[in-house]
Short mmCIF file of C-alpha atoms and ligand atoms in Angstrom, two decimals:
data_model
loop_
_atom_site.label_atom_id
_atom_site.label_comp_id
_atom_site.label_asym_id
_atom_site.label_seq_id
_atom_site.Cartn_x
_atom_site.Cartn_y
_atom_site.Cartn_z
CA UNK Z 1024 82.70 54.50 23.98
CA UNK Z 1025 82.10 50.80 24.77
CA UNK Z 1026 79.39 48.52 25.28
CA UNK Z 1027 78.90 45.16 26.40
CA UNK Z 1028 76.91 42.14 23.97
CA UNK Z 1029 75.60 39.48 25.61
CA UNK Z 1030 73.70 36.30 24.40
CA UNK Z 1031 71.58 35.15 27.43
CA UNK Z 1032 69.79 31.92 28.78
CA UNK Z 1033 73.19 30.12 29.68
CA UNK Z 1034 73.16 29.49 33.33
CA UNK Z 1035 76.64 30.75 35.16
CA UNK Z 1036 78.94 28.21 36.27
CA UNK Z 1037 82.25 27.55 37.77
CA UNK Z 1038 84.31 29.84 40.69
CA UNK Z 1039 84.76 33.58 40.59
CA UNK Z 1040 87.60 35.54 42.98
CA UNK Z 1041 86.12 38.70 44.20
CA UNK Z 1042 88.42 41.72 44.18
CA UNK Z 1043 88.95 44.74 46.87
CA UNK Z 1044 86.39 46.57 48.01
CA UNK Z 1045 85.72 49.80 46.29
CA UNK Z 1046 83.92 51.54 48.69
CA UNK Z 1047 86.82 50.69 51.47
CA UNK Z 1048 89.40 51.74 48.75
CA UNK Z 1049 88.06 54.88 47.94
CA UNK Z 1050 88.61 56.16 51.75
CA UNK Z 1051 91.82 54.29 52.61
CA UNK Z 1052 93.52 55.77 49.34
CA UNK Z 1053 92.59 59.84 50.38
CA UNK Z 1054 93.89 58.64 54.09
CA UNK Z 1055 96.84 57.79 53.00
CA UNK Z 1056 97.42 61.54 53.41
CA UNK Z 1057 97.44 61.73 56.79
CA UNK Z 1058 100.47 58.76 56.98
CA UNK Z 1059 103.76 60.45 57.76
CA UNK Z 1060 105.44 57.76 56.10
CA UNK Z 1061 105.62 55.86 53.07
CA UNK Z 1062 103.19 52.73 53.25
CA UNK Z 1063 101.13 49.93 50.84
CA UNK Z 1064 98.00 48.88 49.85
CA UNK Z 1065 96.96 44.95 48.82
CA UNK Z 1066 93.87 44.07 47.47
CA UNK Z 1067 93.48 47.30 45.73
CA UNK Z 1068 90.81 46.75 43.24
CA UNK Z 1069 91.69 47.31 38.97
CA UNK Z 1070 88.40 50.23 39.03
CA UNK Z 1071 88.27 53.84 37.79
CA UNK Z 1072 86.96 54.92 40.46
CA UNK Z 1073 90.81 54.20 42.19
CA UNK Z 1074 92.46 55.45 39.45
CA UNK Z 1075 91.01 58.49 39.62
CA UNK Z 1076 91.65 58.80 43.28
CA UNK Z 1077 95.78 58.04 42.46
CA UNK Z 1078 95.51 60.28 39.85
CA UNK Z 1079 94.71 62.90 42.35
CA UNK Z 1080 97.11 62.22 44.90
CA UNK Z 1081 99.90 62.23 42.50
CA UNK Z 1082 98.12 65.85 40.83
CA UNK Z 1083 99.47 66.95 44.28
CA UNK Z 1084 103.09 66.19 44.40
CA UNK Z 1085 102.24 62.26 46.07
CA UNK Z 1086 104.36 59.23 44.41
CA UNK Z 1087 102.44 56.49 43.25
CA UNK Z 1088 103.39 53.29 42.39
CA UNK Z 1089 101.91 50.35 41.11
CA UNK Z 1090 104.33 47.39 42.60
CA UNK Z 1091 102.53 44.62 40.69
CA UNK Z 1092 98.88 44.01 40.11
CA UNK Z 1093 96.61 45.33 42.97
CA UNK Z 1094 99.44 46.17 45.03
CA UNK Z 1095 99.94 50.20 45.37
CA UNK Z 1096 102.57 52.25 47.36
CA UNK Z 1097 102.13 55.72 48.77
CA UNK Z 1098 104.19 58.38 49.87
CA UNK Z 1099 102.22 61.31 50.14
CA UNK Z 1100 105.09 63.57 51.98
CA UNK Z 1101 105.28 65.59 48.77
CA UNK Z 1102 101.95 67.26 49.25
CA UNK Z 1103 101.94 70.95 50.06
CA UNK Z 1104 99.19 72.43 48.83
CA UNK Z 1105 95.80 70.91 49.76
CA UNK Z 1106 93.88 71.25 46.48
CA UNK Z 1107 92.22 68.66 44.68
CA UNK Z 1108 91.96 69.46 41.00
CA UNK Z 1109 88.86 70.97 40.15
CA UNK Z 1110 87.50 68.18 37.09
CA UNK Z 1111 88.96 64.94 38.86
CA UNK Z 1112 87.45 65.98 42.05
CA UNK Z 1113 84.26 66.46 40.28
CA UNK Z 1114 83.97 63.35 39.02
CA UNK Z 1115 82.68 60.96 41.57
CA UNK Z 1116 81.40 60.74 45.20
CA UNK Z 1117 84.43 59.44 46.94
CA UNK Z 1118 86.06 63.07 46.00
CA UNK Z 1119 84.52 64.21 49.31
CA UNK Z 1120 87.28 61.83 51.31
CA UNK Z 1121 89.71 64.51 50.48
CA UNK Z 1122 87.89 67.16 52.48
CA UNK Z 1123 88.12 65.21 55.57
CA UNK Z 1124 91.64 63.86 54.94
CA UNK Z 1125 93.45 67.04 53.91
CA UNK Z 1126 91.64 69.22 56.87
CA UNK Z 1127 92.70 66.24 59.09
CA UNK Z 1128 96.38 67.15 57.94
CA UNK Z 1129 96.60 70.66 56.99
CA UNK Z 1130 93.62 71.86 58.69
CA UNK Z 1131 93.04 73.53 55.14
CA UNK Z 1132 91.20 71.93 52.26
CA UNK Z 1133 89.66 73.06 49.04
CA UNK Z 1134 87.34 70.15 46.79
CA UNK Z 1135 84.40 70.44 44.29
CA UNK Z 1136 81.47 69.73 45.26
CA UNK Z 1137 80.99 66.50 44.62
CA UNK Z 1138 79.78 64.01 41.51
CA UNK Z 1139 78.98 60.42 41.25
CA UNK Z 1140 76.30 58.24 40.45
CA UNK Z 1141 73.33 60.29 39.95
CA UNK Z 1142 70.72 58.76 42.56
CA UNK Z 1143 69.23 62.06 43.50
CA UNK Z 1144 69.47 64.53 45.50
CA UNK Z 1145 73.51 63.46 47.91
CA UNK Z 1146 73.82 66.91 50.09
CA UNK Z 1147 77.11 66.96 52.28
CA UNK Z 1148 75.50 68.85 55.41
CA UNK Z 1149 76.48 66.09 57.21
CA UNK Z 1150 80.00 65.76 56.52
CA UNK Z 1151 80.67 70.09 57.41
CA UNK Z 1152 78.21 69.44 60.89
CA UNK Z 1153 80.79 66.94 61.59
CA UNK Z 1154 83.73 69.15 60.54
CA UNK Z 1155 81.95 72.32 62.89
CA UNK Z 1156 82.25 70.23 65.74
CA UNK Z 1157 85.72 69.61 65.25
CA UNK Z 1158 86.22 73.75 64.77
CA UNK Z 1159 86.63 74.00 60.66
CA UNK Z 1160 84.86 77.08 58.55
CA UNK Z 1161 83.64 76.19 55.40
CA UNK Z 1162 82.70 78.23 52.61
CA UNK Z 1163 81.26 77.76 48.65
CA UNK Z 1164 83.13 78.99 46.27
CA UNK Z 1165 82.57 78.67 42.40
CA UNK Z 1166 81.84 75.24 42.98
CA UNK Z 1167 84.54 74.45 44.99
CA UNK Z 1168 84.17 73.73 48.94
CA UNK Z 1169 86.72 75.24 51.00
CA UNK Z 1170 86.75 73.90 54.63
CA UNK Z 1171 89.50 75.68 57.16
CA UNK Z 1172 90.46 75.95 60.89
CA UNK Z 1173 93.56 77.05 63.10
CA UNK Z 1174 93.50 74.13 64.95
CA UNK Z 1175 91.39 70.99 65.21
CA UNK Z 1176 89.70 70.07 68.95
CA UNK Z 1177 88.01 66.69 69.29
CA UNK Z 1178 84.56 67.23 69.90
CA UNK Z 1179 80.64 65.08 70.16
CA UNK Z 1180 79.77 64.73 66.73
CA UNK Z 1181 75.64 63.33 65.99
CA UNK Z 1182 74.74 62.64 62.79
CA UNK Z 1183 70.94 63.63 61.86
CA UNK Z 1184 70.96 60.67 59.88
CA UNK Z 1185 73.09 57.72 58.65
CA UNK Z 1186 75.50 58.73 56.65
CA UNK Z 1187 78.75 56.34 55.70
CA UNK Z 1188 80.50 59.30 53.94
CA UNK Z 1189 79.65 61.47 56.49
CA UNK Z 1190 81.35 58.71 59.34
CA UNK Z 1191 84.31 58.34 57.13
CA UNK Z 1192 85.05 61.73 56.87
CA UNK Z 1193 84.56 62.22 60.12
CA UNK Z 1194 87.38 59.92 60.66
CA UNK Z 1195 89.55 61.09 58.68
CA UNK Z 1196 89.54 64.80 60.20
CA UNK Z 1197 89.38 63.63 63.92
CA UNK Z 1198 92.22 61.17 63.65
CA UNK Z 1199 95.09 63.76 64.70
CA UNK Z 1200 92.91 66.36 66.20
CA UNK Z 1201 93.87 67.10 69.72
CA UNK Z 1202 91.91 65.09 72.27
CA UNK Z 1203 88.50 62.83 72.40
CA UNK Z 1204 86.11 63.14 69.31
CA UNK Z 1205 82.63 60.76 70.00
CA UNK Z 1206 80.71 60.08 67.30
CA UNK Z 1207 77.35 59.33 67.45
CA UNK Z 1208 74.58 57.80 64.91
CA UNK Z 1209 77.79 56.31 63.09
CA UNK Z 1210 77.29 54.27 60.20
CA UNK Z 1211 78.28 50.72 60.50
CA UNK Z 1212 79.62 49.40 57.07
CA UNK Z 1213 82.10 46.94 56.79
CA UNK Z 1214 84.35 49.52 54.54
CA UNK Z 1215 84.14 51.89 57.77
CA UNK Z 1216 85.51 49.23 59.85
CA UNK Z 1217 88.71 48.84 57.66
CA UNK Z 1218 89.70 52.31 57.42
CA UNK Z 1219 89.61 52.31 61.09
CA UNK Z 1220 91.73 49.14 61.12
CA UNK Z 1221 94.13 50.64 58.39
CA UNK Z 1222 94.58 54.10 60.41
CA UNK Z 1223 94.85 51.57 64.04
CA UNK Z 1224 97.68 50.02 62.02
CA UNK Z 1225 99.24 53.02 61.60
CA UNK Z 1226 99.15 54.05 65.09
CA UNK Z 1227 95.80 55.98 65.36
CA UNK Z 1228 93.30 55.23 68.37
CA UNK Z 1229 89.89 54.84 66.91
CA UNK Z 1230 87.39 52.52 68.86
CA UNK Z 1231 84.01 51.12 67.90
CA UNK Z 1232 84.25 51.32 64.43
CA UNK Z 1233 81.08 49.43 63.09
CA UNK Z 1234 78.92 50.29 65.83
CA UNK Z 1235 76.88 53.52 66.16
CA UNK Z 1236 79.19 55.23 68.63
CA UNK Z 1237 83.37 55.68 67.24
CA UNK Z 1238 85.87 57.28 70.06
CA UNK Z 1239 88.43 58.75 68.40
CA UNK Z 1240 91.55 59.78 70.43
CA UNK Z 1241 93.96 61.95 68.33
CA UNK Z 1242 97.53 60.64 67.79
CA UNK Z 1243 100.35 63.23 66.20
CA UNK Z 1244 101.74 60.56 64.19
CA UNK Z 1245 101.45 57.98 61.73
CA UNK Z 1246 103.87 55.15 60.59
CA UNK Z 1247 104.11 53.84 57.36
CA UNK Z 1248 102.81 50.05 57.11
CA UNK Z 1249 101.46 47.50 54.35
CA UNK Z 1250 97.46 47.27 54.04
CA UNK Z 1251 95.20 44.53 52.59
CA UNK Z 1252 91.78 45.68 51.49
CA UNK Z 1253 88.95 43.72 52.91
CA UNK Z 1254 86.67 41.88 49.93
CA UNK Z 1255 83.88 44.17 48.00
CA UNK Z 1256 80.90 42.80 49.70
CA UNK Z 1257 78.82 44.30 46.82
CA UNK Z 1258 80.45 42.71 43.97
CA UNK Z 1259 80.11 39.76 46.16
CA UNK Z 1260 76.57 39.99 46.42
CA UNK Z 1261 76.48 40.99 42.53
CA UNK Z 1262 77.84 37.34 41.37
CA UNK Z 1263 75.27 35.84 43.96
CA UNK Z 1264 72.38 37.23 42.18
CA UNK Z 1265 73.89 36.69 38.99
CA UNK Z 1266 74.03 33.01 39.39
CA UNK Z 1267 70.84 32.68 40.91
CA UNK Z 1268 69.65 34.58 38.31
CA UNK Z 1269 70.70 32.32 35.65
CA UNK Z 1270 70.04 29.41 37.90
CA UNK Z 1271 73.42 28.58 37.70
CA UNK Z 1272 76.00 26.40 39.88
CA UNK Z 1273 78.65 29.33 41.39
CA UNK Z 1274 81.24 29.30 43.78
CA UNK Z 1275 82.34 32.82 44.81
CA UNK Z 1276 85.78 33.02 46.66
CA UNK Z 1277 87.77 35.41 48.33
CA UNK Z 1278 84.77 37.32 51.16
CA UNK Z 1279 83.89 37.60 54.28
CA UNK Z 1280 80.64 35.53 54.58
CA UNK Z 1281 79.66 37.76 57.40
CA UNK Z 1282 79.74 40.51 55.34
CA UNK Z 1283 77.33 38.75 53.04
CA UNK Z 1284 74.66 37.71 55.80
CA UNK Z 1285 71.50 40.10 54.48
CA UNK Z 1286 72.30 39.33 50.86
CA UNK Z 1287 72.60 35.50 51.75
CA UNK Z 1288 69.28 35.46 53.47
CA UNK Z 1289 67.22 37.25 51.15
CA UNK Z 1290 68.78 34.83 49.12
CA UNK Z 1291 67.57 32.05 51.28
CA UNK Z 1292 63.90 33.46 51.31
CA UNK Z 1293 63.71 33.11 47.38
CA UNK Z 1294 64.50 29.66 47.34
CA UNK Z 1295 68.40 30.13 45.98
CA UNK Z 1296 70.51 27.80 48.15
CA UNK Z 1297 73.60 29.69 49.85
CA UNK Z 1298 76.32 27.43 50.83
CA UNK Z 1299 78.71 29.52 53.36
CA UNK Z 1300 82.39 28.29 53.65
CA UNK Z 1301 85.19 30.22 55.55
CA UNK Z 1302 86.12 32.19 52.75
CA UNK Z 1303 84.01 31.43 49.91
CA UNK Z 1304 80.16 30.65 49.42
CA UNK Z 1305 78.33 28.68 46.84
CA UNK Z 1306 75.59 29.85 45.14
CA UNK Z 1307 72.87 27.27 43.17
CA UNK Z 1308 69.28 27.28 42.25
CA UNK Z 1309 67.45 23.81 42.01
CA UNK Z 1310 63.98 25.18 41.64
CA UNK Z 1311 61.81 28.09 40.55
CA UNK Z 1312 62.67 31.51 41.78
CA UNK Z 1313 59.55 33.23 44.75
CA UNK Z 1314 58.63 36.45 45.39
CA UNK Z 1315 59.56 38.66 48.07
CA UNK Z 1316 59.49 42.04 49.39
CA UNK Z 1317 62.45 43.91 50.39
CA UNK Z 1318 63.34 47.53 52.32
CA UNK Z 1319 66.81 48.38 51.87
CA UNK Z 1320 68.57 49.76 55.06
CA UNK Z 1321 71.66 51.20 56.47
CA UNK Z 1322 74.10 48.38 57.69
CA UNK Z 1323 73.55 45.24 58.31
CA UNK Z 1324 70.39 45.69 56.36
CA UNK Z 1325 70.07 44.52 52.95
CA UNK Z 1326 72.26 47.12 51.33
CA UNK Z 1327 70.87 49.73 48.63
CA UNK Z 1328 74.18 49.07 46.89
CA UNK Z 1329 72.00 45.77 45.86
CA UNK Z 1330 69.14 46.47 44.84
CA UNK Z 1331 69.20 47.50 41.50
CA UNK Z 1332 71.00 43.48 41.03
CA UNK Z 1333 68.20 41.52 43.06
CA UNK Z 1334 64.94 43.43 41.78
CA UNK Z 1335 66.29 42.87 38.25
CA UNK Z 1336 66.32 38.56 39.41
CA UNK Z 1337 62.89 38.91 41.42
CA UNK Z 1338 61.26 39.92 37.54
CA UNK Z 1339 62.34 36.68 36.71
CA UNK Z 1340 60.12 34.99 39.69
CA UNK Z 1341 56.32 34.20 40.13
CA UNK Z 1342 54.72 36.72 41.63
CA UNK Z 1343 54.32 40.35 42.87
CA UNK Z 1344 57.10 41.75 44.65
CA UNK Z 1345 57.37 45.24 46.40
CA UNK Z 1346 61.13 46.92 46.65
CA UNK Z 1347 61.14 49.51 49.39
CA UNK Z 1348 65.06 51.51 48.63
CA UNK Z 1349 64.57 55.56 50.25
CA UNK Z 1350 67.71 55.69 51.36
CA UNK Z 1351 68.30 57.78 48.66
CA UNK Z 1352 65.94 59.69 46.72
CA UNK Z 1353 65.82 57.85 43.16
CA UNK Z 1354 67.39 54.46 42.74
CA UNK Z 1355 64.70 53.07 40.53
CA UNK Z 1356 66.44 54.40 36.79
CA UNK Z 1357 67.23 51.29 35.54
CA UNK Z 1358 63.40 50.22 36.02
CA UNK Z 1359 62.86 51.68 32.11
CA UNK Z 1360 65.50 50.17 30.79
CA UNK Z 1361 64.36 46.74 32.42
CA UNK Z 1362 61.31 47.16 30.55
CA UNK Z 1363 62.59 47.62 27.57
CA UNK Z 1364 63.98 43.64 28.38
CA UNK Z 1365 59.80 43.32 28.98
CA UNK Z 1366 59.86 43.47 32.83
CA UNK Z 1367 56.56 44.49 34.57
CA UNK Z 1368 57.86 46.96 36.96
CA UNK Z 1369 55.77 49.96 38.43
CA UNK Z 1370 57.60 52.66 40.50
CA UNK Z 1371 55.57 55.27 42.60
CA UNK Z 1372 58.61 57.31 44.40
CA UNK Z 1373 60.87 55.32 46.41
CA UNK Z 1374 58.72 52.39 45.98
CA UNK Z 1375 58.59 49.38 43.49
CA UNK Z 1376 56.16 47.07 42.59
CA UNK Z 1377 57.54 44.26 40.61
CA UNK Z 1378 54.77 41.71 38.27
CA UNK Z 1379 57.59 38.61 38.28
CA UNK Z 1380 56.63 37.15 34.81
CA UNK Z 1381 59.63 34.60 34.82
CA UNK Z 1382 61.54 35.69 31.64
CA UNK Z 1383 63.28 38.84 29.90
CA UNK Z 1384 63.49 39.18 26.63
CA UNK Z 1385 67.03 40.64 25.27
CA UNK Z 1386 67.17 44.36 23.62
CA UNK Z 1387 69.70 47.21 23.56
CA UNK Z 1388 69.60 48.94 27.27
CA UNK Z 1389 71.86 52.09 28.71
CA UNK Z 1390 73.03 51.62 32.13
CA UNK Z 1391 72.81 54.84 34.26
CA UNK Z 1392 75.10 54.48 37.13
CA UNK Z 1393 76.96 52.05 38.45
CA UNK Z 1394 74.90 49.52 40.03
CA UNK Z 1395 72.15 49.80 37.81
CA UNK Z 1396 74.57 48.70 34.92
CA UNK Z 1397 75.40 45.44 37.20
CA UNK Z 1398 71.91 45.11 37.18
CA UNK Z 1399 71.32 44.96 33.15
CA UNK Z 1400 74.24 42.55 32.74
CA UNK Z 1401 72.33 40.37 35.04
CA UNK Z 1402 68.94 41.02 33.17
CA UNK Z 1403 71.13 40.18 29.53
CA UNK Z 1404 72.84 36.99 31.55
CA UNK Z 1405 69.07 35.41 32.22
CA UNK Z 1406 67.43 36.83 29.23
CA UNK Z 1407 66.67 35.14 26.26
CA UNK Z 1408 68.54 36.33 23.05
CA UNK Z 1409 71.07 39.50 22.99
CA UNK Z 1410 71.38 42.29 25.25
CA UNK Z 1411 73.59 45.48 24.75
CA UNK Z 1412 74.67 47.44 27.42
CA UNK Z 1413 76.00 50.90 26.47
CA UNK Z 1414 77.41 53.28 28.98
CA UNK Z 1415 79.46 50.82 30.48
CA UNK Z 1416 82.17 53.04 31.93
CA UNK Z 1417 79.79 53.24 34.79
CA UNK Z 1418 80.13 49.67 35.42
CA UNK Z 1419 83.88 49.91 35.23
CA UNK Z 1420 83.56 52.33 38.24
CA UNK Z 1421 82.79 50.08 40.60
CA UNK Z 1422 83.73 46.53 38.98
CA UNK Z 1423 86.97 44.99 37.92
CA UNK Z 1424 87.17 43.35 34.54
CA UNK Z 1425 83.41 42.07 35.27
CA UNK Z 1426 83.71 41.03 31.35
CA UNK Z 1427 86.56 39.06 32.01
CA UNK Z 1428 84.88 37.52 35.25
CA UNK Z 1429 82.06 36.84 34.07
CA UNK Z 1430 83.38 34.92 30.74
CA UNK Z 1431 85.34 32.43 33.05
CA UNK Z 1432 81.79 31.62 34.56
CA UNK Z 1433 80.57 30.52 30.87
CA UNK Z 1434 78.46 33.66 30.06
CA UNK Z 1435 78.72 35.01 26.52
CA UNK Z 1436 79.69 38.22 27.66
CA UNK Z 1437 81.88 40.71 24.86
CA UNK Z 1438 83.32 44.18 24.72
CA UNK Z 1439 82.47 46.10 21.83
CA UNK Z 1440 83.49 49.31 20.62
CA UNK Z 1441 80.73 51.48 19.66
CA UNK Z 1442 80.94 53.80 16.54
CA UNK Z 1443 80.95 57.47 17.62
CA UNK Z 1444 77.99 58.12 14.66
CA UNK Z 1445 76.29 54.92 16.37
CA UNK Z 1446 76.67 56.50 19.99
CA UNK Z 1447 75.63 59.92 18.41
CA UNK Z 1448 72.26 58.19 16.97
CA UNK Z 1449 71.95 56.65 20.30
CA UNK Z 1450 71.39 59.49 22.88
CA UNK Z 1451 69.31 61.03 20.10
C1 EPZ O 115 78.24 55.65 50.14
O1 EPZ O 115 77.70 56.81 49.55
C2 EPZ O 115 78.61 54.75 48.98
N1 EPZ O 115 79.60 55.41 48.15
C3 EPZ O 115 77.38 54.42 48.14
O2 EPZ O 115 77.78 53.45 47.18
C4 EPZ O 115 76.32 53.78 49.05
O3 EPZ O 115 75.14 53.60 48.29
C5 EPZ O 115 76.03 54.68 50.25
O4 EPZ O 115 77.26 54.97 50.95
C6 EPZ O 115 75.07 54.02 51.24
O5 EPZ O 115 75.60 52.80 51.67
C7 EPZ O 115 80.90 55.37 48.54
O6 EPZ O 115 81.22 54.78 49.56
C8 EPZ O 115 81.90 56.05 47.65
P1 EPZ O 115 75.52 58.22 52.58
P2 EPZ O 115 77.46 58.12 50.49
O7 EPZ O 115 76.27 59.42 53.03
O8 EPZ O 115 78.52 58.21 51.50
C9 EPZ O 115 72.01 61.46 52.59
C10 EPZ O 115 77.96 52.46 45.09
O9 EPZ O 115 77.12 52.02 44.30
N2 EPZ O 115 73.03 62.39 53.09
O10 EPZ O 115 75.42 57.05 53.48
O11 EPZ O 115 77.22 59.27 49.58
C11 EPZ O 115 72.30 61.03 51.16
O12 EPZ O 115 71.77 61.97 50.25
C12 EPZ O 115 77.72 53.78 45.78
O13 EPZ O 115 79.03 51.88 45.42
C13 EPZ O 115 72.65 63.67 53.46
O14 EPZ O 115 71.47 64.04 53.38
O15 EPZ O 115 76.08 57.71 51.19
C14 EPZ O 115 71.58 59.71 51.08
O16 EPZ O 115 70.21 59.95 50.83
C15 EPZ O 115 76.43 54.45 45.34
N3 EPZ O 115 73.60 64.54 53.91
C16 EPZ O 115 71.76 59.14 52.49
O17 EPZ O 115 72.08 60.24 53.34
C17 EPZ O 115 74.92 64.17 54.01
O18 EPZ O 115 75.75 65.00 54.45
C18 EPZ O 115 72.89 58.10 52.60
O19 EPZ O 115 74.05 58.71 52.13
C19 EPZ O 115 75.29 62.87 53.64
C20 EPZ O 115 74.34 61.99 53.18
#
């Protein structure tokens, strides 16, 4: 096990390159199944959370191959048997992508039931509605989904609810059905946007990805071509906070500004000042920190993907502010670790009401998924003395070499090996 020491209070400064995007990643690595030809991926971001995913496609007779850093080719020909191994597919949310991509292919496909960050209650009733409607059976089997059908008919798909896994999978198994799928209530995330531009490359006909209604003609084949990832919005938004956080001076390159636009203007509203460029923006804090309230939302809301990162900066502000995040049932776990730092934080459901009190003090925290671990870095970055962060191989999910990153922006950020009797003493 590892864990992160850092020595707080210095203010971040200098430029930072933001990597793929891991929640685009995740989706266009499974669909790589459906591409009857060999093909490559730039931009692919140095996470676990990818790994695992190659690891999985190769499990099943794919060739994988790292050409140099962040660039991955694919030939997934070699796959016969559409079965995702049992503990890999068990490991983490994106596992789900195989359903969609394998029935999309075979018209057979057998994952566990999902893992992942543990933010309550993440039912996929959504994703086998949308499979119905396309004409697939599905049945649960020692914790194992097995989703079938003879043949695949486009179909009017409405989702109860927003649901970006549920779109993407949706995708996935309508792209070489036979005829017109519609989807409706579609989520509109910037990841769902470049699968459909990554399976368009390939030859597929999928139209109004990013709005709420996709058409989705299906195509019989797809040609092998080279990909670039679009830029991880999230860690994007991640660094943001961090330097205003710190009340640093930070230029963050390599995103999509537009990507950025909720993040930048709850920035804004705080009184951080958010310089956009074409491909970078620059992120500096000249006075004190304000108070705000906040209600996460689907796309192109402010994103529940950052709100673990900005409540942890808005207990360094004057003031009370109240953090609305119900998109999913319990996002607030970090909140006890926070006040172990001494943040004044009460949560009453999906609700929380922050006392800003304008410092943190450093102490030994445990992150508990993935963003919530960005969000103690952030809280060790501004706080006063040293922070340890253990549990770290949740942050390594979603965030490459954020040590490493981090470092180059002047934080006192190290890696540090903890003793198994130390870990052992830890979790009590
Ligand atoms: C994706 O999760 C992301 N994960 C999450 O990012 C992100 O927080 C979430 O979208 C929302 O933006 C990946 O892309 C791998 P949902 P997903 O389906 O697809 C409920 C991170 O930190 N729901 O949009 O699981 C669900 O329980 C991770 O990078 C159903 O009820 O999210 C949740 O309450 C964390 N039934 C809400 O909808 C379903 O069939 C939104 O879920 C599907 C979802």
């Amino acid at each position: 096990m590892e864990k992160f020491v850092i020595h707080g209070g210095k203010p971040l400064h200098g430029e930072v390159t933001i990597s793929g995007a891991k929640n685009a990643a995740v989706a266009i690595v499974a669909a790589t199944i459906l591409c009857d030809e060999p093909c490559v991926l730039e931009n692919v971001p140095e996470i676990s959370d990818i790994t695992i995913c190659m690891k999985i496609l190769s499990s099943m007779g794919a060739k994988v191959k790292l050409e140099k850093r962040n660039v991955v080719s694919f030939d997934t020909r070699g796959i016969t048997k559409p079965e995702v191994p049992y503990e890999l597919a068990r490991s983490m949310r994106a596992s789900t992508y195989f359903l969609g991509t394998l029935l999309g292919r075979f018209h057979d496909a057998l994952v566990a039931m999902p893992g992942g960050c543990d933010l309550g209650d993440r039912p996929i009733d959504q994703h086998l509605k949308a499979f119905a409607s396309l004409g697939a059976k599905h049945e649960l089997k020692n914790g194992q989904v097995h989703c079938y059908a003879d043949e695949l008919i486009g179909s009017q798909i409405y989702f109860d609810l927003n649901t970006v896994g549920g779109t993407i999978n949706a995708i996935m198994a309508s792209v070489k059905a036979k005829g017109m799928t519609i989807i409706e209530n579609a989520a509109k995330e910037p990841h769902i946007v470049d699968l459909a531009n990554f399976l368009n490359s390939m030859g597929a006909d999928i139209r109004g990805a990013g709005t709420d209604v996709i058409k989705i003609r299906g195509v019989s084949y797809l040609k092998g071509i080279t990909y670039g990832i679009i830029p991880d919005q999230i860690e994007a938004g991640t660094y943001m906070v961090a330097a205003a956080a710190t009340k640093g001076d930070v230029i963050i390159k390599n995103v999509i500004p537009k990507h950025l636009e909720s993040i930048t203007a709850k920035l804004r509203k705080v009184g951080v000042t958010v310089i956009e460029n074409d491909e970078s923006v620059q992120v500096k804090v000249e006075g004190p920190l304000l108070k705000t309230s906040l209600k996460t939302m689907p796309h192109p809301g402010f994103p529940t993907d950052m709100q673990p990162q900005f409540s942890t900066m808005l207990t360094l502000a004057e003031g009370t502010s109240i953090i609305t995040d119900d998109i999913f049932d319990n996002r607030f776990k970090y909140v006890s670790e926070l006040r172990r730092m001494g943040a004044d934080i009460s949560v009453d459901g999906t609700v929380a009401v922050i006392q800003g009190k304008g410092s943190l003090q450093g102490a030994p925290v445990v992150a508990t998924d993935l963003r919530a671990g960005a969000a103690l870095i952030i809280a060790g970055l501004a706080a006063h003395g040293t922070t340890e962060v253990e549990n770290i191989h949740f942050v390594e999910r979603g965030y490459e070499c954020i040590d490493k990153k981090l470092q180059g922006l002047g934080a006192d950020i190290k890696r540090v090996i903890v003793p198994e009797i130390d870990h052992v003493r830890m979790s009590g």
